[in-house]
Amino acid sequence: MSNPLTVPSEEPRILPAQLPTWLHPRTLIPLGLALVAGIALLIWQYSKAEKARSESNLLLETKPGAETWAQLIRDYPG
């Protein structure tokens, strides 16, 4: 007579699929916000630098001289 009980090795148990921890909204939303904020900060810094460069170039074209250089060094350090 055969044993009616099944042996665990004969019947594999497959676990249900679960999302990885990093794919949950509570993880993705803060990461997305941090990424967007970082990109926005880089774009803002770049536009600020371009504006300062264009202003200094315009000032040097209109009034070249030592006084202009002193003003640029004072107004735009670095």
PDB file of N, CA and C in Angstrom:
ATOM      1  N   MET A   1       0.808  -1.168   0.000  1.00  0.00           N
ATOM      2  CA  MET A   1       0.000   0.000   0.000  1.00  0.00           C
ATOM      3  C   MET A   1       0.867   1.252   0.000  1.00  0.00           C
ATOM      4  N   SER A   2       0.383   2.233  -0.731  1.00  0.00           N
ATOM      5  CA  SER A   2       1.168   3.468  -0.776  1.00  0.00           C
ATOM      6  C   SER A   2       0.723   4.412   0.337  1.00  0.00           C
ATOM      7  N   ASN A   3       1.610   5.188   0.753  1.00  0.00           N
ATOM      8  CA  ASN A   3       1.355   6.147   1.819  1.00  0.00           C
ATOM      9  C   ASN A   3       0.598   7.351   1.238  1.00  0.00           C
ATOM     10  N   PRO A   4      -0.578   7.714   1.768  1.00  0.00           N
ATOM     11  CA  PRO A   4      -1.336   8.845   1.217  1.00  0.00           C
ATOM     12  C   PRO A   4      -0.707  10.209   1.537  1.00  0.00           C
ATOM     13  N   LEU A   5       0.196  10.259   2.498  1.00  0.00           N
ATOM     14  CA  LEU A   5       0.852  11.525   2.838  1.00  0.00           C
ATOM     15  C   LEU A   5       1.917  11.842   1.801  1.00  0.00           C
ATOM     16  N   THR A   6       1.997  13.077   1.426  1.00  0.00           N
ATOM     17  CA  THR A   6       3.016  13.462   0.444  1.00  0.00           C
ATOM     18  C   THR A   6       4.305  13.818   1.160  1.00  0.00           C
ATOM     19  N   VAL A   7       5.365  13.533   0.512  1.00  0.00           N
ATOM     20  CA  VAL A   7       6.687  13.868   1.032  1.00  0.00           C
ATOM     21  C   VAL A   7       7.001  15.301   0.588  1.00  0.00           C
ATOM     22  N   PRO A   8       7.500  16.143   1.494  1.00  0.00           N
ATOM     23  CA  PRO A   8       7.763  17.538   1.125  1.00  0.00           C
ATOM     24  C   PRO A   8       8.679  17.689  -0.086  1.00  0.00           C
ATOM     25  N   SER A   9       9.623  16.802  -0.260  1.00  0.00           N
ATOM     26  CA  SER A   9      10.533  16.934  -1.396  1.00  0.00           C
ATOM     27  C   SER A   9       9.846  16.623  -2.720  1.00  0.00           C
ATOM     28  N   GLU A  10       8.751  15.941  -2.680  1.00  0.00           N
ATOM     29  CA  GLU A  10       8.028  15.617  -3.910  1.00  0.00           C
ATOM     30  C   GLU A  10       7.083  16.745  -4.334  1.00  0.00           C
ATOM     31  N   GLU A  11       6.713  17.595  -3.420  1.00  0.00           N
ATOM     32  CA  GLU A  11       5.803  18.700  -3.736  1.00  0.00           C
ATOM     33  C   GLU A  11       6.494  20.019  -3.391  1.00  0.00           C
ATOM     34  N   PRO A  12       7.157  20.660  -4.344  1.00  0.00           N
ATOM     35  CA  PRO A  12       7.876  21.907  -4.040  1.00  0.00           C
ATOM     36  C   PRO A  12       6.900  23.028  -3.687  1.00  0.00           C
ATOM     37  N   ARG A  13       7.321  23.834  -2.751  1.00  0.00           N
ATOM     38  CA  ARG A  13       6.490  24.971  -2.349  1.00  0.00           C
ATOM     39  C   ARG A  13       7.075  26.231  -2.974  1.00  0.00           C
ATOM     40  N   ILE A  14       6.321  26.883  -3.798  1.00  0.00           N
ATOM     41  CA  ILE A  14       6.768  28.097  -4.477  1.00  0.00           C
ATOM     42  C   ILE A  14       6.199  29.299  -3.724  1.00  0.00           C
ATOM     43  N   LEU A  15       7.093  30.178  -3.325  1.00  0.00           N
ATOM     44  CA  LEU A  15       6.674  31.376  -2.603  1.00  0.00           C
ATOM     45  C   LEU A  15       6.096  32.390  -3.585  1.00  0.00           C
ATOM     46  N   PRO A  16       5.143  33.177  -3.151  1.00  0.00           N
ATOM     47  CA  PRO A  16       4.590  34.207  -4.042  1.00  0.00           C
ATOM     48  C   PRO A  16       5.632  35.300  -4.306  1.00  0.00           C
ATOM     49  N   ALA A  17       5.568  35.880  -5.487  1.00  0.00           N
ATOM     50  CA  ALA A  17       6.528  36.929  -5.858  1.00  0.00           C
ATOM     51  C   ALA A  17       6.294  38.167  -5.005  1.00  0.00           C
ATOM     52  N   GLN A  18       7.386  38.783  -4.587  1.00  0.00           N
ATOM     53  CA  GLN A  18       7.315  40.012  -3.808  1.00  0.00           C
ATOM     54  C   GLN A  18       8.227  41.042  -4.447  1.00  0.00           C
ATOM     55  N   LEU A  19       7.827  42.301  -4.336  1.00  0.00           N
ATOM     56  CA  LEU A  19       8.656  43.383  -4.857  1.00  0.00           C
ATOM     57  C   LEU A  19       9.894  43.558  -3.981  1.00  0.00           C
ATOM     58  N   PRO A  20      11.035  43.886  -4.597  1.00  0.00           N
ATOM     59  CA  PRO A  20      12.205  44.220  -3.776  1.00  0.00           C
ATOM     60  C   PRO A  20      11.920  45.481  -2.947  1.00  0.00           C
ATOM     61  N   THR A  21      12.657  45.648  -1.896  1.00  0.00           N
ATOM     62  CA  THR A  21      12.434  46.777  -0.987  1.00  0.00           C
ATOM     63  C   THR A  21      12.586  48.111  -1.700  1.00  0.00           C
ATOM     64  N   TRP A  22      13.541  48.225  -2.602  1.00  0.00           N
ATOM     65  CA  TRP A  22      13.796  49.505  -3.259  1.00  0.00           C
ATOM     66  C   TRP A  22      12.731  49.855  -4.290  1.00  0.00           C
ATOM     67  N   LEU A  23      11.818  48.951  -4.615  1.00  0.00           N
ATOM     68  CA  LEU A  23      10.755  49.250  -5.578  1.00  0.00           C
ATOM     69  C   LEU A  23       9.454  49.705  -4.926  1.00  0.00           C
ATOM     70  N   HIS A  24       9.410  49.772  -3.625  1.00  0.00           N
ATOM     71  CA  HIS A  24       8.205  50.223  -2.941  1.00  0.00           C
ATOM     72  C   HIS A  24       8.100  51.746  -3.049  1.00  0.00           C
ATOM     73  N   PRO A  25       6.893  52.283  -3.110  1.00  0.00           N
ATOM     74  CA  PRO A  25       6.723  53.738  -3.227  1.00  0.00           C
ATOM     75  C   PRO A  25       7.362  54.518  -2.084  1.00  0.00           C
ATOM     76  N   ARG A  26       7.376  53.959  -0.887  1.00  0.00           N
ATOM     77  CA  ARG A  26       7.964  54.693   0.240  1.00  0.00           C
ATOM     78  C   ARG A  26       9.478  54.857   0.079  1.00  0.00           C
ATOM     79  N   THR A  27      10.087  54.092  -0.798  1.00  0.00           N
ATOM     80  CA  THR A  27      11.508  54.243  -1.088  1.00  0.00           C
ATOM     81  C   THR A  27      11.721  55.047  -2.363  1.00  0.00           C
ATOM     82  N   LEU A  28      10.913  54.790  -3.379  1.00  0.00           N
ATOM     83  CA  LEU A  28      11.101  55.447  -4.672  1.00  0.00           C
ATOM     84  C   LEU A  28      10.751  56.934  -4.652  1.00  0.00           C
ATOM     85  N   ILE A  29       9.724  57.311  -3.923  1.00  0.00           N
ATOM     86  CA  ILE A  29       9.305  58.717  -3.913  1.00  0.00           C
ATOM     87  C   ILE A  29      10.386  59.627  -3.319  1.00  0.00           C
ATOM     88  N   PRO A  30      10.962  59.328  -2.143  1.00  0.00           N
ATOM     89  CA  PRO A  30      12.040  60.189  -1.647  1.00  0.00           C
ATOM     90  C   PRO A  30      13.270  60.190  -2.558  1.00  0.00           C
ATOM     91  N   LEU A  31      13.594  59.042  -3.132  1.00  0.00           N
ATOM     92  CA  LEU A  31      14.732  59.007  -4.052  1.00  0.00           C
ATOM     93  C   LEU A  31      14.468  59.860  -5.285  1.00  0.00           C
ATOM     94  N   GLY A  32      13.266  59.782  -5.809  1.00  0.00           N
ATOM     95  CA  GLY A  32      12.907  60.601  -6.971  1.00  0.00           C
ATOM     96  C   GLY A  32      12.944  62.082  -6.652  1.00  0.00           C
ATOM     97  N   LEU A  33      12.419  62.452  -5.483  1.00  0.00           N
ATOM     98  CA  LEU A  33      12.451  63.858  -5.081  1.00  0.00           C
ATOM     99  C   LEU A  33      13.879  64.358  -4.892  1.00  0.00           C
ATOM    100  N   ALA A  34      14.732  63.541  -4.304  1.00  0.00           N
ATOM    101  CA  ALA A  34      16.129  63.934  -4.117  1.00  0.00           C
ATOM    102  C   ALA A  34      16.829  64.095  -5.465  1.00  0.00           C
ATOM    103  N   LEU A  35      16.545  63.212  -6.392  1.00  0.00           N
ATOM    104  CA  LEU A  35      17.153  63.296  -7.719  1.00  0.00           C
ATOM    105  C   LEU A  35      16.691  64.548  -8.458  1.00  0.00           C
ATOM    106  N   VAL A  36      15.406  64.830  -8.410  1.00  0.00           N
ATOM    107  CA  VAL A  36      14.872  66.029  -9.071  1.00  0.00           C
ATOM    108  C   VAL A  36      15.440  67.292  -8.426  1.00  0.00           C
ATOM    109  N   ALA A  37      15.548  67.313  -7.106  1.00  0.00           N
ATOM    110  CA  ALA A  37      16.107  68.479  -6.417  1.00  0.00           C
ATOM    111  C   ALA A  37      17.573  68.679  -6.785  1.00  0.00           C
ATOM    112  N   GLY A  38      18.330  67.601  -6.887  1.00  0.00           N
ATOM    113  CA  GLY A  38      19.732  67.709  -7.276  1.00  0.00           C
ATOM    114  C   GLY A  38      19.902  68.233  -8.685  1.00  0.00           C
ATOM    115  N   ILE A  39      19.083  67.748  -9.606  1.00  0.00           N
ATOM    116  CA  ILE A  39      19.158  68.226 -10.989  1.00  0.00           C
ATOM    117  C   ILE A  39      18.749  69.698 -11.065  1.00  0.00           C
ATOM    118  N   ALA A  40      17.709  70.078 -10.329  1.00  0.00           N
ATOM    119  CA  ALA A  40      17.277  71.477 -10.312  1.00  0.00           C
ATOM    120  C   ALA A  40      18.365  72.379  -9.741  1.00  0.00           C
ATOM    121  N   LEU A  41      19.057  71.916  -8.718  1.00  0.00           N
ATOM    122  CA  LEU A  41      20.145  72.696  -8.131  1.00  0.00           C
ATOM    123  C   LEU A  41      21.286  72.882  -9.126  1.00  0.00           C
ATOM    124  N   LEU A  42      21.631  71.832  -9.859  1.00  0.00           N
ATOM    125  CA  LEU A  42      22.684  71.945 -10.869  1.00  0.00           C
ATOM    126  C   LEU A  42      22.296  72.918 -11.979  1.00  0.00           C
ATOM    127  N   ILE A  43      21.062  72.844 -12.442  1.00  0.00           N
ATOM    128  CA  ILE A  43      20.602  73.761 -13.496  1.00  0.00           C
ATOM    129  C   ILE A  43      20.600  75.200 -12.994  1.00  0.00           C
ATOM    130  N   TRP A  44      20.174  75.403 -11.754  1.00  0.00           N
ATOM    131  CA  TRP A  44      20.156  76.749 -11.181  1.00  0.00           C
ATOM    132  C   TRP A  44      21.574  77.317 -11.068  1.00  0.00           C
ATOM    133  N   GLN A  45      22.509  76.509 -10.586  1.00  0.00           N
ATOM    134  CA  GLN A  45      23.892  76.968 -10.464  1.00  0.00           C
ATOM    135  C   GLN A  45      24.486  77.301 -11.829  1.00  0.00           C
ATOM    136  N   TYR A  46      24.186  76.473 -12.825  1.00  0.00           N
ATOM    137  CA  TYR A  46      24.704  76.709 -14.171  1.00  0.00           C
ATOM    138  C   TYR A  46      24.139  78.010 -14.744  1.00  0.00           C
ATOM    139  N   SER A  47      22.843  78.233 -14.574  1.00  0.00           N
ATOM    140  CA  SER A  47      22.247  79.460 -15.106  1.00  0.00           C
ATOM    141  C   SER A  47      22.778  80.689 -14.378  1.00  0.00           C
ATOM    142  N   LYS A  48      23.019  80.552 -13.084  1.00  0.00           N
ATOM    143  CA  LYS A  48      23.578  81.660 -12.308  1.00  0.00           C
ATOM    144  C   LYS A  48      24.989  81.999 -12.788  1.00  0.00           C
ATOM    145  N   ALA A  49      25.781  80.979 -13.068  1.00  0.00           N
ATOM    146  CA  ALA A  49      27.142  81.200 -13.549  1.00  0.00           C
ATOM    147  C   ALA A  49      27.135  81.810 -14.947  1.00  0.00           C
ATOM    148  N   GLU A  50      26.231  81.345 -15.809  1.00  0.00           N
ATOM    149  CA  GLU A  50      26.140  81.904 -17.160  1.00  0.00           C
ATOM    150  C   GLU A  50      25.708  83.367 -17.118  1.00  0.00           C
ATOM    151  N   LYS A  51      24.787  83.705 -16.231  1.00  0.00           N
ATOM    152  CA  LYS A  51      24.340  85.093 -16.104  1.00  0.00           C
ATOM    153  C   LYS A  51      25.492  85.978 -15.635  1.00  0.00           C
ATOM    154  N   ALA A  52      26.235  85.524 -14.648  1.00  0.00           N
ATOM    155  CA  ALA A  52      27.371  86.299 -14.146  1.00  0.00           C
ATOM    156  C   ALA A  52      28.433  86.458 -15.226  1.00  0.00           C
ATOM    157  N   ARG A  53      28.659  85.407 -16.011  1.00  0.00           N
ATOM    158  CA  ARG A  53      29.660  85.484 -17.078  1.00  0.00           C
ATOM    159  C   ARG A  53      29.233  86.465 -18.158  1.00  0.00           C
ATOM    160  N   SER A  54      27.967  86.422 -18.540  1.00  0.00           N
ATOM    161  CA  SER A  54      27.502  87.347 -19.581  1.00  0.00           C
ATOM    162  C   SER A  54      27.531  88.791 -19.082  1.00  0.00           C
ATOM    163  N   GLU A  55      27.178  89.014 -17.815  1.00  0.00           N
ATOM    164  CA  GLU A  55      27.238  90.370 -17.259  1.00  0.00           C
ATOM    165  C   GLU A  55      28.670  90.886 -17.209  1.00  0.00           C
ATOM    166  N   SER A  56      29.597  90.033 -16.803  1.00  0.00           N
ATOM    167  CA  SER A  56      30.990  90.479 -16.733  1.00  0.00           C
ATOM    168  C   SER A  56      31.561  90.716 -18.127  1.00  0.00           C
ATOM    169  N   ASN A  57      31.200  89.883 -19.099  1.00  0.00           N
ATOM    170  CA  ASN A  57      31.671  90.105 -20.471  1.00  0.00           C
ATOM    171  C   ASN A  57      31.124  91.411 -21.033  1.00  0.00           C
ATOM    172  N   LEU A  58      29.851  91.699 -20.767  1.00  0.00           N
ATOM    173  CA  LEU A  58      29.255  92.943 -21.238  1.00  0.00           C
ATOM    174  C   LEU A  58      29.929  94.140 -20.589  1.00  0.00           C
ATOM    175  N   LEU A  59      30.212  94.045 -19.314  1.00  0.00           N
ATOM    176  CA  LEU A  59      30.876  95.140 -18.609  1.00  0.00           C
ATOM    177  C   LEU A  59      32.282  95.358 -19.145  1.00  0.00           C
ATOM    178  N   LEU A  60      33.000  94.288 -19.434  1.00  0.00           N
ATOM    179  CA  LEU A  60      34.350  94.425 -19.979  1.00  0.00           C
ATOM    180  C   LEU A  60      34.331  94.990 -21.399  1.00  0.00           C
ATOM    181  N   GLU A  61      33.300  94.688 -22.173  1.00  0.00           N
ATOM    182  CA  GLU A  61      33.205  95.241 -23.526  1.00  0.00           C
ATOM    183  C   GLU A  61      32.878  96.726 -23.502  1.00  0.00           C
ATOM    184  N   THR A  62      32.030  97.136 -22.571  1.00  0.00           N
ATOM    185  CA  THR A  62      31.614  98.537 -22.542  1.00  0.00           C
ATOM    186  C   THR A  62      32.637  99.430 -21.841  1.00  0.00           C
ATOM    187  N   LYS A  63      33.237  98.961 -20.777  1.00  0.00           N
ATOM    188  CA  LYS A  63      34.207  99.784 -20.036  1.00  0.00           C
ATOM    189  C   LYS A  63      35.455  98.966 -19.699  1.00  0.00           C
ATOM    190  N   PRO A  64      36.346  98.754 -20.671  1.00  0.00           N
ATOM    191  CA  PRO A  64      37.568  98.019 -20.332  1.00  0.00           C
ATOM    192  C   PRO A  64      38.500  98.895 -19.487  1.00  0.00           C
ATOM    193  N   GLY A  65      39.214  98.264 -18.572  1.00  0.00           N
ATOM    194  CA  GLY A  65      40.161  99.011 -17.760  1.00  0.00           C
ATOM    195  C   GLY A  65      40.322  98.396 -16.382  1.00  0.00           C
ATOM    196  N   ALA A  66      41.216  99.027 -15.623  1.00  0.00           N
ATOM    197  CA  ALA A  66      41.543  98.516 -14.291  1.00  0.00           C
ATOM    198  C   ALA A  66      40.365  98.661 -13.326  1.00  0.00           C
ATOM    199  N   GLU A  67      39.612  99.767 -13.471  1.00  0.00           N
ATOM    200  CA  GLU A  67      38.464  99.966 -12.576  1.00  0.00           C
ATOM    201  C   GLU A  67      37.412  98.872 -12.788  1.00  0.00           C
ATOM    202  N   THR A  68      37.229  98.486 -14.027  1.00  0.00           N
ATOM    203  CA  THR A  68      36.255  97.432 -14.327  1.00  0.00           C
ATOM    204  C   THR A  68      36.701  96.110 -13.727  1.00  0.00           C
ATOM    205  N   TRP A  69      37.992  95.812 -13.855  1.00  0.00           N
ATOM    206  CA  TRP A  69      38.504  94.561 -13.274  1.00  0.00           C
ATOM    207  C   TRP A  69      38.337  94.556 -11.764  1.00  0.00           C
ATOM    208  N   ALA A  70      38.597  95.704 -11.122  1.00  0.00           N
ATOM    209  CA  ALA A  70      38.425  95.794  -9.663  1.00  0.00           C
ATOM    210  C   ALA A  70      36.959  95.578  -9.283  1.00  0.00           C
ATOM    211  N   GLN A  71      36.055  96.161 -10.069  1.00  0.00           N
ATOM    212  CA  GLN A  71      34.627  95.977  -9.793  1.00  0.00           C
ATOM    213  C   GLN A  71      34.215  94.520  -9.990  1.00  0.00           C
ATOM    214  N   LEU A  72      34.717  93.875 -11.037  1.00  0.00           N
ATOM    215  CA  LEU A  72      34.380  92.471 -11.282  1.00  0.00           C
ATOM    216  C   LEU A  72      34.893  91.569 -10.168  1.00  0.00           C
ATOM    217  N   ILE A  73      36.102  91.836  -9.712  1.00  0.00           N
ATOM    218  CA  ILE A  73      36.674  91.025  -8.632  1.00  0.00           C
ATOM    219  C   ILE A  73      35.864  91.209  -7.350  1.00  0.00           C
ATOM    220  N   ARG A  74      35.410  92.441  -7.113  1.00  0.00           N
ATOM    221  CA  ARG A  74      34.618  92.714  -5.916  1.00  0.00           C
ATOM    222  C   ARG A  74      33.207  92.110  -6.023  1.00  0.00           C
ATOM    223  N   ASP A  75      32.566  92.257  -7.178  1.00  0.00           N
ATOM    224  CA  ASP A  75      31.176  91.816  -7.333  1.00  0.00           C
ATOM    225  C   ASP A  75      31.032  90.322  -7.593  1.00  0.00           C
ATOM    226  N   TYR A  76      31.994  89.726  -8.275  1.00  0.00           N
ATOM    227  CA  TYR A  76      31.905  88.306  -8.653  1.00  0.00           C
ATOM    228  C   TYR A  76      33.128  87.540  -8.145  1.00  0.00           C
ATOM    229  N   PRO A  77      33.227  87.312  -6.834  1.00  0.00           N
ATOM    230  CA  PRO A  77      34.395  86.571  -6.336  1.00  0.00           C
ATOM    231  C   PRO A  77      34.355  85.119  -6.802  1.00  0.00           C
ATOM    232  N   GLY A  78      35.530  84.614  -7.096  1.00  0.00           N
ATOM    233  CA  GLY A  78      35.622  83.212  -7.504  1.00  0.00           C
ATOM    234  C   GLY A  78      35.412  83.082  -8.949  1.00  0.00           C
TER     235      GLY A  78
END
